[in-house]
mmCIF file of N, CA and C in Angstrom:
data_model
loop_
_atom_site.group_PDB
_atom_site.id
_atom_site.type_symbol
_atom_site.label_atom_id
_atom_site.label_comp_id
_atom_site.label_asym_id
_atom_site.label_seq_id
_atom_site.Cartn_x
_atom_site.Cartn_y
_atom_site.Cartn_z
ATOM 1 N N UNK R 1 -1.213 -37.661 29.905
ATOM 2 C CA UNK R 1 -1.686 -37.331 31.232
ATOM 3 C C UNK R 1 -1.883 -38.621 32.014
ATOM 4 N N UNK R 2 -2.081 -38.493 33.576
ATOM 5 C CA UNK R 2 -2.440 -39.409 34.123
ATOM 6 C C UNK R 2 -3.692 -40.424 33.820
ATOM 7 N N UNK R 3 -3.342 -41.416 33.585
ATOM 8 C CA UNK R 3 -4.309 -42.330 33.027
ATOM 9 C C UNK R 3 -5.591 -42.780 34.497
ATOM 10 N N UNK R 4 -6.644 -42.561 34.405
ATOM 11 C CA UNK R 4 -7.573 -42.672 35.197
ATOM 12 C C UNK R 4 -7.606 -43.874 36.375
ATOM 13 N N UNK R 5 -6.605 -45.063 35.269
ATOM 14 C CA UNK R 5 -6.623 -46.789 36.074
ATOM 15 C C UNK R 5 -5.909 -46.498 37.024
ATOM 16 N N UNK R 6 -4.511 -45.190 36.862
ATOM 17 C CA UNK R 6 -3.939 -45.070 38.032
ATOM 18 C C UNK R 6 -4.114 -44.158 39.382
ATOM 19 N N UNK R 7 -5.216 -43.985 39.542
ATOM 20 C CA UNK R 7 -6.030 -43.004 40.405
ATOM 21 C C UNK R 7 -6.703 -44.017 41.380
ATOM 22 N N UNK R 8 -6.499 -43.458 42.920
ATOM 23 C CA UNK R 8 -7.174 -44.144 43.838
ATOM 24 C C UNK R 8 -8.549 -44.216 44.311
ATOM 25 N N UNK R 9 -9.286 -44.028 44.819
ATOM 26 C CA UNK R 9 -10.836 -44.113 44.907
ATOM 27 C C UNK R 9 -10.933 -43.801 46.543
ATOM 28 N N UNK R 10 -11.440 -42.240 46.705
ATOM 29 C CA UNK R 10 -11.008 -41.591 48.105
ATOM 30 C C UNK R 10 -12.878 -42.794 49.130
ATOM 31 N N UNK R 11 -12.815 -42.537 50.024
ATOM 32 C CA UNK R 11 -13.764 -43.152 50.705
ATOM 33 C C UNK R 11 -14.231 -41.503 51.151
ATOM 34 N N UNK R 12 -14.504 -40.882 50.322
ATOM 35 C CA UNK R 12 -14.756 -39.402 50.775
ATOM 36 C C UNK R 12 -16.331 -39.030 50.484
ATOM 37 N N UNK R 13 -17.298 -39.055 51.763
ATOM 38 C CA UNK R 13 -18.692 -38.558 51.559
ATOM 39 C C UNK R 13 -18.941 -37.375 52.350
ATOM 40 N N UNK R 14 -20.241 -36.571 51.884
ATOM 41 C CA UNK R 14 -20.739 -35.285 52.105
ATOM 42 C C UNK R 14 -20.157 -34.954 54.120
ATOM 43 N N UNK R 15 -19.384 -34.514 54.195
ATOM 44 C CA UNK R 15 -19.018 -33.870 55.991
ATOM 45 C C UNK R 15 -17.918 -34.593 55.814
ATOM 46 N N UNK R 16 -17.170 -35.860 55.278
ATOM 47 C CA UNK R 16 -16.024 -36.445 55.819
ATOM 48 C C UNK R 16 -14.531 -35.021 55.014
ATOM 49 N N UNK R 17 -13.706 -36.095 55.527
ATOM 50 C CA UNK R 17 -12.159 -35.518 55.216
ATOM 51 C C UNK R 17 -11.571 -36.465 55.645
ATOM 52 N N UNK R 18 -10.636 -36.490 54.403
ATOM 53 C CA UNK R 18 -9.331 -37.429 53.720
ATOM 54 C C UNK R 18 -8.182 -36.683 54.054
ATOM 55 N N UNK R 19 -6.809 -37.149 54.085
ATOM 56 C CA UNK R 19 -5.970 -36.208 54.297
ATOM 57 C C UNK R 19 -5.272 -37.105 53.135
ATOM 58 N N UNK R 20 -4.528 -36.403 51.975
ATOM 59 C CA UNK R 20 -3.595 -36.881 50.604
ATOM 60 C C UNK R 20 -2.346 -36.043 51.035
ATOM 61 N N UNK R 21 -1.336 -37.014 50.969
ATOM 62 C CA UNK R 21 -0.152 -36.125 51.253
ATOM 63 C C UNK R 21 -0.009 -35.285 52.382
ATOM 64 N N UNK R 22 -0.720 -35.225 53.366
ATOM 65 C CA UNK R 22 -0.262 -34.708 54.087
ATOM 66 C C UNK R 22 -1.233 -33.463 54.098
ATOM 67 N N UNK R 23 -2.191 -33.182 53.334
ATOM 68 C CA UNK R 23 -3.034 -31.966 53.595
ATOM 69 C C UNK R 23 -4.840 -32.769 53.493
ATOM 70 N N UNK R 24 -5.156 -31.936 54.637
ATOM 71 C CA UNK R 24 -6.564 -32.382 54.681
ATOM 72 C C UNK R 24 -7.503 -32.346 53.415
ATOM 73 N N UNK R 25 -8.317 -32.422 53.209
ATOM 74 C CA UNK R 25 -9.641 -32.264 51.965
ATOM 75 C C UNK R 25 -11.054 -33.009 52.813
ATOM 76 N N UNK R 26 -11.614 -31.814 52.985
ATOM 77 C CA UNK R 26 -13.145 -32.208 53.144
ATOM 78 C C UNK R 26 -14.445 -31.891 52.294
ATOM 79 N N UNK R 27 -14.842 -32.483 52.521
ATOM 80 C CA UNK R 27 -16.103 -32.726 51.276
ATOM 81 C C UNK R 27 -17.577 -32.191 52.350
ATOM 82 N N UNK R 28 -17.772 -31.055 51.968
ATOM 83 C CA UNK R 28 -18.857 -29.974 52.267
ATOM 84 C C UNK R 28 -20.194 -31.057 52.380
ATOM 85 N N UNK R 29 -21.211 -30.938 52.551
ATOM 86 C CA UNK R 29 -22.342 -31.086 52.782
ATOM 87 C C UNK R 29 -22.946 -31.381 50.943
ATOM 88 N N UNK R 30 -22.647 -29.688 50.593
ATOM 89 C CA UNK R 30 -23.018 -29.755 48.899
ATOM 90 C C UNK R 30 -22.697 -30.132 48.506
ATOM 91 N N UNK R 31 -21.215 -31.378 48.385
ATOM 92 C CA UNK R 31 -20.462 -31.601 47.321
ATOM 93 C C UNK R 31 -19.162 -31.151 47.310
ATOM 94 N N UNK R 32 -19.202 -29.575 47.825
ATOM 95 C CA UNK R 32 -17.444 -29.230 47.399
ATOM 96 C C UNK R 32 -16.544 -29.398 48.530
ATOM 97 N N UNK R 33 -15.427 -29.571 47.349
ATOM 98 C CA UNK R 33 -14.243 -29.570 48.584
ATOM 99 C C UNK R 33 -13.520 -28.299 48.812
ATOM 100 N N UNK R 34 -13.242 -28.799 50.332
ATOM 101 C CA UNK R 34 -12.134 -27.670 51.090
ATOM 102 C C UNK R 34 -11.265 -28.355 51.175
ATOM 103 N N UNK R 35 -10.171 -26.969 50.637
ATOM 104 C CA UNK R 35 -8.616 -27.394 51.494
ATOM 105 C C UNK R 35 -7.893 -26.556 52.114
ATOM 106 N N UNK R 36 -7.465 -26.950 52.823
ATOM 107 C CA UNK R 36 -6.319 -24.860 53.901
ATOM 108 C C UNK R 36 -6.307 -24.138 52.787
ATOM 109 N N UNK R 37 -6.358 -22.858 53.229
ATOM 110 C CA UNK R 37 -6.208 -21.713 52.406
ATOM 111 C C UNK R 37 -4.938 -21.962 51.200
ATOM 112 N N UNK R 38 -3.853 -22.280 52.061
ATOM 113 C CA UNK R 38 -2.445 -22.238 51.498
ATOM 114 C C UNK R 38 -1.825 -22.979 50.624
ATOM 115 N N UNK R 39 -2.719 -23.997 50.941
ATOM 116 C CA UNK R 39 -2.867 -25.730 49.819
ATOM 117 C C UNK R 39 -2.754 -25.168 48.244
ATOM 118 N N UNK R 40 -1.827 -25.308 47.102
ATOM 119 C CA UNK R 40 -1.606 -25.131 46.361
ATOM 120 C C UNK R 40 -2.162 -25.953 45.187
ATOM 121 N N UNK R 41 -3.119 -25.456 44.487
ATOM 122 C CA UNK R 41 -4.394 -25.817 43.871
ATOM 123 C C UNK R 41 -4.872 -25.555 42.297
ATOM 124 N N UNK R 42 -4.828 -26.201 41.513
ATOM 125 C CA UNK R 42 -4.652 -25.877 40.277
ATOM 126 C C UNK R 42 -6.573 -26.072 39.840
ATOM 127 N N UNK R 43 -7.001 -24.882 39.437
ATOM 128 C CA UNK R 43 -8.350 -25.251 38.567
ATOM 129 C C UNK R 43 -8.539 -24.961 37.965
ATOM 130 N N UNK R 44 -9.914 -25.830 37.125
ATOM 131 C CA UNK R 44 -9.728 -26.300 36.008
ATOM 132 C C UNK R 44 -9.711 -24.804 34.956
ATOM 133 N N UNK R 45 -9.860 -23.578 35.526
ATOM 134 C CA UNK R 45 -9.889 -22.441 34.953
ATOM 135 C C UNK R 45 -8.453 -21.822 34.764
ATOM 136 N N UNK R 46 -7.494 -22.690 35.661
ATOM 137 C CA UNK R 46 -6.039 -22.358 35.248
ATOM 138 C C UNK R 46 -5.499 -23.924 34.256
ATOM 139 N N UNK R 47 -6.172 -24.801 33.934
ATOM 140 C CA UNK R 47 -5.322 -25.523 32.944
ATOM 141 C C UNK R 47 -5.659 -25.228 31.755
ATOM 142 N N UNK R 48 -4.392 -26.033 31.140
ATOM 143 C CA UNK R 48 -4.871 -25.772 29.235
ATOM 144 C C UNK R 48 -5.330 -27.300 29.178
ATOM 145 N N UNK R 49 -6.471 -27.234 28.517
ATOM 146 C CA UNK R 49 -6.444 -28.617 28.787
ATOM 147 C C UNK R 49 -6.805 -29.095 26.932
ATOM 148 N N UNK R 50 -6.531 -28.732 26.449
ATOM 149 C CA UNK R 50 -5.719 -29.163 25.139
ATOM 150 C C UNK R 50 -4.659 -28.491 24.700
ATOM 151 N N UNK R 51 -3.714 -29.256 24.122
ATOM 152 C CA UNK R 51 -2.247 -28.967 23.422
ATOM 153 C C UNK R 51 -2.416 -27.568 22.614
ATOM 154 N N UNK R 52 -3.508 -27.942 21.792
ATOM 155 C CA UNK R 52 -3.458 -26.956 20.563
ATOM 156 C C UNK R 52 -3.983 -25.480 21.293
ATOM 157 N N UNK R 53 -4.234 -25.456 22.377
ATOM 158 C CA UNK R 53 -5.131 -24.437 23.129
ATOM 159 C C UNK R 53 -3.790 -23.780 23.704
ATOM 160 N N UNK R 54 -2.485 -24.177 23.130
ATOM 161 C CA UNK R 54 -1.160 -23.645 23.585
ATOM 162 C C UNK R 54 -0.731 -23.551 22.417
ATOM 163 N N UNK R 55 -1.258 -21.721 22.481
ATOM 164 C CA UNK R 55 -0.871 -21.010 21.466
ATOM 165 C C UNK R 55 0.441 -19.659 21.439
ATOM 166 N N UNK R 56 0.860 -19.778 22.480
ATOM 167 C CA UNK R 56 2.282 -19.197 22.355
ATOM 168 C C UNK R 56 3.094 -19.806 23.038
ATOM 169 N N UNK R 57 4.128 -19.177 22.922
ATOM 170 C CA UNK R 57 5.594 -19.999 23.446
ATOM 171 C C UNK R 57 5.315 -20.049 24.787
ATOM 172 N N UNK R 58 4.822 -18.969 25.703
ATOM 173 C CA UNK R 58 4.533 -19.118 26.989
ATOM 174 C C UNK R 58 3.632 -20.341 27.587
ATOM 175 N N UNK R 59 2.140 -20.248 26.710
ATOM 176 C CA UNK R 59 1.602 -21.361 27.648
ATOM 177 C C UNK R 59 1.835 -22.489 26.701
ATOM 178 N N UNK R 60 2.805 -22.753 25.881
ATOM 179 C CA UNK R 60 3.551 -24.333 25.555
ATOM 180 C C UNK R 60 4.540 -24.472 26.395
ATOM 181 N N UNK R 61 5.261 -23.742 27.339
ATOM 182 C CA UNK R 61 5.993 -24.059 28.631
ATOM 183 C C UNK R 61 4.913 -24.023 29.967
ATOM 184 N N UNK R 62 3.842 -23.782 29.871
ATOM 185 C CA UNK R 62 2.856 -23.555 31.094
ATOM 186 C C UNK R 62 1.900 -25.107 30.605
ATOM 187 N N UNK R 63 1.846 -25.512 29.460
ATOM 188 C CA UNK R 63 1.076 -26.899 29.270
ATOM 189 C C UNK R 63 2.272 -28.175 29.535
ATOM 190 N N UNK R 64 3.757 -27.693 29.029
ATOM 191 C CA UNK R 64 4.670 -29.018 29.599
ATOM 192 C C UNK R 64 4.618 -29.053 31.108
ATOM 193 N N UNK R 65 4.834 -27.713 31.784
ATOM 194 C CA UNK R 65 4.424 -27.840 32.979
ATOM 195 C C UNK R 65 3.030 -28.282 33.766
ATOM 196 N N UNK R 66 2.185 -28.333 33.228
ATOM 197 C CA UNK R 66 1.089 -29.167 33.716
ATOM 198 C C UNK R 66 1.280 -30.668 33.503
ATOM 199 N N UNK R 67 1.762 -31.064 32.527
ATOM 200 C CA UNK R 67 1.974 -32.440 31.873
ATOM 201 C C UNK R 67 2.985 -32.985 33.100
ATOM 202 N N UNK R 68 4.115 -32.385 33.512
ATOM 203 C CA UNK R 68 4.968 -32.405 34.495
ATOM 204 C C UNK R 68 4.016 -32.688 35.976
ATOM 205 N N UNK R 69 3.180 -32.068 36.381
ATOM 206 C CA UNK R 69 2.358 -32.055 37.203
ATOM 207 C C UNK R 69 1.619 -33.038 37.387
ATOM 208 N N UNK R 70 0.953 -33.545 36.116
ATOM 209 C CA UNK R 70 -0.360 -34.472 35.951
ATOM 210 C C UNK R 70 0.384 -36.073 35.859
ATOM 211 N N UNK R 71 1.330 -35.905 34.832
ATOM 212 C CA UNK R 71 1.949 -37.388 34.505
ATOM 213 C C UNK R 71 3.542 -37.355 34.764
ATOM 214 N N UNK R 72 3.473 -37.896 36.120
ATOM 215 C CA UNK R 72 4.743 -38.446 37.044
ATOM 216 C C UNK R 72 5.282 -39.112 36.074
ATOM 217 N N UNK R 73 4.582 -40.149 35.575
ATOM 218 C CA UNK R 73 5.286 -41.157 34.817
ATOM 219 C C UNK R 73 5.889 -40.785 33.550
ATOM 220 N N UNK R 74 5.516 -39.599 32.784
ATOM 221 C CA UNK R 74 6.413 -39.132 31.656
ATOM 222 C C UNK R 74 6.966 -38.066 32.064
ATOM 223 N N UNK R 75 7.799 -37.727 33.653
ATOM 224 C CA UNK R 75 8.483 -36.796 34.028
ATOM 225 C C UNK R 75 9.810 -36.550 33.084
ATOM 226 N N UNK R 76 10.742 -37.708 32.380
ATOM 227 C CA UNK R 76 11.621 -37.533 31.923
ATOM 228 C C UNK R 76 11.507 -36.543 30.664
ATOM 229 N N UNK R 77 10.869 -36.924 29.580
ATOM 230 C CA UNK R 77 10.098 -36.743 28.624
ATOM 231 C C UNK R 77 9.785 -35.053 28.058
ATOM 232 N N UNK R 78 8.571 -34.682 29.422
ATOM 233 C CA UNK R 78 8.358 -33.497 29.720
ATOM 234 C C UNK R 78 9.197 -32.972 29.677
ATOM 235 N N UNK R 79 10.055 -33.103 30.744
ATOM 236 C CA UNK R 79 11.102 -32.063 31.718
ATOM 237 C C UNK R 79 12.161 -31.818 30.423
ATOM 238 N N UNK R 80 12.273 -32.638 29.009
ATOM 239 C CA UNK R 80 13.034 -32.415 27.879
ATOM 240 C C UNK R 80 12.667 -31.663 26.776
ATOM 241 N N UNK R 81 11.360 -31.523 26.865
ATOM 242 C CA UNK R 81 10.418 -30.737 26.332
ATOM 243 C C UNK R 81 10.403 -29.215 27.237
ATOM 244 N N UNK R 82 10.301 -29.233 28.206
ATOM 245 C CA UNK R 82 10.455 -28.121 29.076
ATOM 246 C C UNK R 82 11.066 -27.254 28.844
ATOM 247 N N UNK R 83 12.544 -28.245 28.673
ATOM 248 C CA UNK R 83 13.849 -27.083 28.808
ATOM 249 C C UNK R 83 13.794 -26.450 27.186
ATOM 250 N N UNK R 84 13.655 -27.560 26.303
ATOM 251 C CA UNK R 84 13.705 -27.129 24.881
ATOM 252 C C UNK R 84 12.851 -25.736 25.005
ATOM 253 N N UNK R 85 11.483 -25.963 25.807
ATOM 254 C CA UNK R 85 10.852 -24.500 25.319
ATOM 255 C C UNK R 85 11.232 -23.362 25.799
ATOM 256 N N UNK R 86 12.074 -23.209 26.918
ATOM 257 C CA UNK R 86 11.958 -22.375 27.931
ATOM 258 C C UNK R 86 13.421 -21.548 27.454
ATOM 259 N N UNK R 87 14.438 -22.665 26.107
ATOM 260 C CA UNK R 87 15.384 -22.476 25.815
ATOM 261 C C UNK R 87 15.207 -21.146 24.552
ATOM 262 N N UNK R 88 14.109 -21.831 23.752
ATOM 263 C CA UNK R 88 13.247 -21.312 22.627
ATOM 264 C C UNK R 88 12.801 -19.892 23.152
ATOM 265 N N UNK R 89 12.020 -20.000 24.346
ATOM 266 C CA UNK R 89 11.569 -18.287 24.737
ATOM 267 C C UNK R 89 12.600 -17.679 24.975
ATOM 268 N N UNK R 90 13.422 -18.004 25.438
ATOM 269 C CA UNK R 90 14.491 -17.034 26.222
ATOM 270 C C UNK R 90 15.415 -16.860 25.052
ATOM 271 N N UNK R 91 15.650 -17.170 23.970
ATOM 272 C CA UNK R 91 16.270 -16.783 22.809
ATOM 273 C C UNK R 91 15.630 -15.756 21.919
ATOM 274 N N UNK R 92 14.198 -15.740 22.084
ATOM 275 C CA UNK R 92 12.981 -14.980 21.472
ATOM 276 C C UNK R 92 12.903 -13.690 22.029
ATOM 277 N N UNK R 93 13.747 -13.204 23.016
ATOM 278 C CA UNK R 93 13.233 -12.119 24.079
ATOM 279 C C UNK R 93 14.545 -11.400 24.401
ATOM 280 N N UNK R 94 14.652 -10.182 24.830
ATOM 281 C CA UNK R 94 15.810 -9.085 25.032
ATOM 282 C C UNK R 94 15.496 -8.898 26.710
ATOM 283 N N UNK R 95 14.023 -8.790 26.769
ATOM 284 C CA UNK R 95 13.569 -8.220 28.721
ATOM 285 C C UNK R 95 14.317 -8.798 29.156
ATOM 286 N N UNK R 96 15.367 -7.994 29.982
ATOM 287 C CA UNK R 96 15.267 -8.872 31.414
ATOM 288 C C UNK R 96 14.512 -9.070 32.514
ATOM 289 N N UNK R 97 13.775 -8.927 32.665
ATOM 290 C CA UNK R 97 12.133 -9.049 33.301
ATOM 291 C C UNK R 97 11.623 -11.099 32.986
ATOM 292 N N UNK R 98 11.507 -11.050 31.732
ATOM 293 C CA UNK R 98 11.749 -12.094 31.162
ATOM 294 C C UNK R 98 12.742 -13.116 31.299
ATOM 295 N N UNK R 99 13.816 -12.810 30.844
ATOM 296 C CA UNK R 99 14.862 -13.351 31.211
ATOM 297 C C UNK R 99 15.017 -14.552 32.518
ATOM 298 N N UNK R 100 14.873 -13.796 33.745
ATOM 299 C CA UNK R 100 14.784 -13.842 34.475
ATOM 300 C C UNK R 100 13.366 -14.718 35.204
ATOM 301 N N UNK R 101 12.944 -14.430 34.944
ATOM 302 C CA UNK R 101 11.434 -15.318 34.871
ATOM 303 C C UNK R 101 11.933 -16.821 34.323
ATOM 304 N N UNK R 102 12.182 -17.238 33.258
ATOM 305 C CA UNK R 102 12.297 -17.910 32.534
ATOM 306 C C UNK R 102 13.712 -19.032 33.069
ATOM 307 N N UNK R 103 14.664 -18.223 34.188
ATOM 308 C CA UNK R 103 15.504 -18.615 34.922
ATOM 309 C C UNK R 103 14.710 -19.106 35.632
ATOM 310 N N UNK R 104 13.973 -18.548 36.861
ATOM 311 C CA UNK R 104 13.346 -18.831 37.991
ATOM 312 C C UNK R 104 12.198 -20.431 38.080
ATOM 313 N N UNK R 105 11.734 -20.222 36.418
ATOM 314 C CA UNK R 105 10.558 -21.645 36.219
ATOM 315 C C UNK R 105 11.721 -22.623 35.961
ATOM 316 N N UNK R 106 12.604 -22.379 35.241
ATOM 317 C CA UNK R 106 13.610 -23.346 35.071
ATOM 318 C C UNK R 106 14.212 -23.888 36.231
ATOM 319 N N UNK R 107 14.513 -23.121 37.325
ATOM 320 C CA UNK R 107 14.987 -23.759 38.557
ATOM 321 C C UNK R 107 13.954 -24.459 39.509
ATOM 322 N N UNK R 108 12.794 -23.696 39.167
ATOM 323 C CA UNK R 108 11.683 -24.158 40.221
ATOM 324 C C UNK R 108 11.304 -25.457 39.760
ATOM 325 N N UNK R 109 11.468 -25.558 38.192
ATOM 326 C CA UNK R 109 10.964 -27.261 37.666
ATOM 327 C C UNK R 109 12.098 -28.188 38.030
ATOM 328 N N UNK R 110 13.140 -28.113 37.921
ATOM 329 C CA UNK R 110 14.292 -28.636 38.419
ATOM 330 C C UNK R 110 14.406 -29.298 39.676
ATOM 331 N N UNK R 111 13.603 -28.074 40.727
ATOM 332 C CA UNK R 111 13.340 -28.540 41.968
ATOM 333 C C UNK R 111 12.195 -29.791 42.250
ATOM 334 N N UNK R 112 11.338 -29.381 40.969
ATOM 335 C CA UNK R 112 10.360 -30.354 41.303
ATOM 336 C C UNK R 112 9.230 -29.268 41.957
ATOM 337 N N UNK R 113 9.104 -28.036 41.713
ATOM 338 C CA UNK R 113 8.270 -27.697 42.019
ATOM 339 C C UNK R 113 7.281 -26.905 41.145
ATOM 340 N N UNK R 114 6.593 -27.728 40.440
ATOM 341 C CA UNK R 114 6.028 -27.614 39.381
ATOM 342 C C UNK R 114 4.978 -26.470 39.438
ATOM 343 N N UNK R 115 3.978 -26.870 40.370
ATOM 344 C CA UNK R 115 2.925 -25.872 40.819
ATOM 345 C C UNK R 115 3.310 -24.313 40.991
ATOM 346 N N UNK R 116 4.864 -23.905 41.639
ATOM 347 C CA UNK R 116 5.338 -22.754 41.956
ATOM 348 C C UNK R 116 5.859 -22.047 40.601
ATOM 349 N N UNK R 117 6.398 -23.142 39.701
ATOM 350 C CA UNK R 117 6.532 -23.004 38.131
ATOM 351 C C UNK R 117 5.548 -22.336 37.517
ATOM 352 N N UNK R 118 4.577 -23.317 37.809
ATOM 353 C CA UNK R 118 3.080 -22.743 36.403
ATOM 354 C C UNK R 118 2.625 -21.343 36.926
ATOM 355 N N UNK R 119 2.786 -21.201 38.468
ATOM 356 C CA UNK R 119 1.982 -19.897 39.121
ATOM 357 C C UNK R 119 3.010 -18.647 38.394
ATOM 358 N N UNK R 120 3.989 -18.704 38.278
ATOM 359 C CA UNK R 120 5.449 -17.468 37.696
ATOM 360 C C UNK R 120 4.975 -17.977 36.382
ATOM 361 N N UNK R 121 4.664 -18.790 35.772
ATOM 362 C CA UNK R 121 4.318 -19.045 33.976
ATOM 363 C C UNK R 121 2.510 -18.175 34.435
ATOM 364 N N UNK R 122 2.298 -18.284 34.643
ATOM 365 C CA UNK R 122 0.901 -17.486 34.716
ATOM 366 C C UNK R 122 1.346 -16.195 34.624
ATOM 367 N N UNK R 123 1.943 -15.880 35.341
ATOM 368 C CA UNK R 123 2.051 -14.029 35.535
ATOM 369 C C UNK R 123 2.746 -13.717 34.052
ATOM 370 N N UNK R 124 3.622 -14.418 33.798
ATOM 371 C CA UNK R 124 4.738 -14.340 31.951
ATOM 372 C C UNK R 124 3.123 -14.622 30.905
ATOM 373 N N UNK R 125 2.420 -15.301 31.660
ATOM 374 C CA UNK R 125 1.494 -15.858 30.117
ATOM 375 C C UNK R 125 0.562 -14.128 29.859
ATOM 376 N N UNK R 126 0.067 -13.348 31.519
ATOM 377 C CA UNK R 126 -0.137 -12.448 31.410
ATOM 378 C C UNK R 126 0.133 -11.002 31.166
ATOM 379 N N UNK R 127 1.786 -10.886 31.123
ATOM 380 C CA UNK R 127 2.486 -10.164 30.908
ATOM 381 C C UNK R 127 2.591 -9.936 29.529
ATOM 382 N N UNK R 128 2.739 -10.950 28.506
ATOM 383 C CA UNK R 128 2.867 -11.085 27.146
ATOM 384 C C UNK R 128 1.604 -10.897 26.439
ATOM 385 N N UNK R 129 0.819 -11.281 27.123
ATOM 386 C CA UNK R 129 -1.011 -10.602 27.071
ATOM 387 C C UNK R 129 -0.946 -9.358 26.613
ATOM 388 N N UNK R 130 -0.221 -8.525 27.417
ATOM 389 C CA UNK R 130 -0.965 -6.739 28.251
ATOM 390 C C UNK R 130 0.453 -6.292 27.038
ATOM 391 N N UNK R 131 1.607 -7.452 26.686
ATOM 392 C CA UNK R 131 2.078 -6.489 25.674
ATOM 393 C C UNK R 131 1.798 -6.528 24.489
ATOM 394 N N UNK R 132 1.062 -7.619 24.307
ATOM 395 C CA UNK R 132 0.676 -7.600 23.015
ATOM 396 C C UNK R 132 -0.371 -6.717 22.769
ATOM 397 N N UNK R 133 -1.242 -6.355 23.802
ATOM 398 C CA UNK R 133 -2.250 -5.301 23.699
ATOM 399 C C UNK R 133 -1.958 -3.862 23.797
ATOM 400 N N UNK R 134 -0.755 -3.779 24.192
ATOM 401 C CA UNK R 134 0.126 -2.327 24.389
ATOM 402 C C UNK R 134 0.449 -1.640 22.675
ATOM 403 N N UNK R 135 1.508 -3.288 22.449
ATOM 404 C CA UNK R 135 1.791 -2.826 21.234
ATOM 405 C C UNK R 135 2.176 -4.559 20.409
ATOM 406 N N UNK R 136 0.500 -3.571 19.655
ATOM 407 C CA UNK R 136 0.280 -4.946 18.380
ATOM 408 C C UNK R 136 1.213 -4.923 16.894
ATOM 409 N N UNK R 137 1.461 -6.536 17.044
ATOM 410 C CA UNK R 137 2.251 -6.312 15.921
ATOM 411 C C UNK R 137 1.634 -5.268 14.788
ATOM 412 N N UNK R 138 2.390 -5.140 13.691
ATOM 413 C CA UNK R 138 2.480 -4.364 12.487
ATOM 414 C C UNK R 138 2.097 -3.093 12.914
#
């Protein structure tokens, strides 16, 4: 992941706003931040934030994709890991529901659009959820 030394240090106090990239962030009175509604936003209740906490094939393509997200600098790396997994699910599976999914994160990481990736790996991580609860193995 991104190593902390390479992180900037916002001049951001209680009422101000920073703009990163091109989208505002203001810092509330209490502490929290706002950003436009539309601002595409990962928290900490959507990461895996350990490896081993990627326990199926789905969110081990939803944790390379965060890794993709977090560390620019091992984009190559990831993105080889990526495809390996995404190669792995889609050999594992008959849905085309799936299938198809598994096309769509593949093109969207390709694009570089990682965030639009993990959000379609969210809905697959929940889908495989509701079938495993449908119908449990044995």
């Amino acid at each position: 992941m991104t190593d902390t030394n390479d992180w900037t240090l916002l001049p951001l106090e209680p009422g101000g706003t920073v703009i990163v990239k091109g989208i505002p962030v203001h810092m509330n009175t209490d502490g929290k931040l706002r950003v436009p509604q539309d601002t595409p936003v990962l928290s900490r209740e959507q990461l895996i934030l350990d490896e081993k906490d990627a326990d199926t094939a789905t969110k081990k393509i939803y944790y390379a994709l965060q890794l993709l997200t977090l560390d620019p600098a091992g984009a190559p790396q990831h993105h080889d890991a990526l495809i390996n997994l995404l190669d792995d699910r889609a050999e594992a599976t008959e849905l085309q529901p799936v299938l198809r999914s598994l096309a769509i994160i593949s093109e969207l990481a390709r694009k570089g659009d990682y965030l639009g990736a993990l959000e379609l790996t969210r809905h697959l991580i929940q889908f495989d959820d509701a079938l495993v609860r449908e119908f449990p193995a044995g």
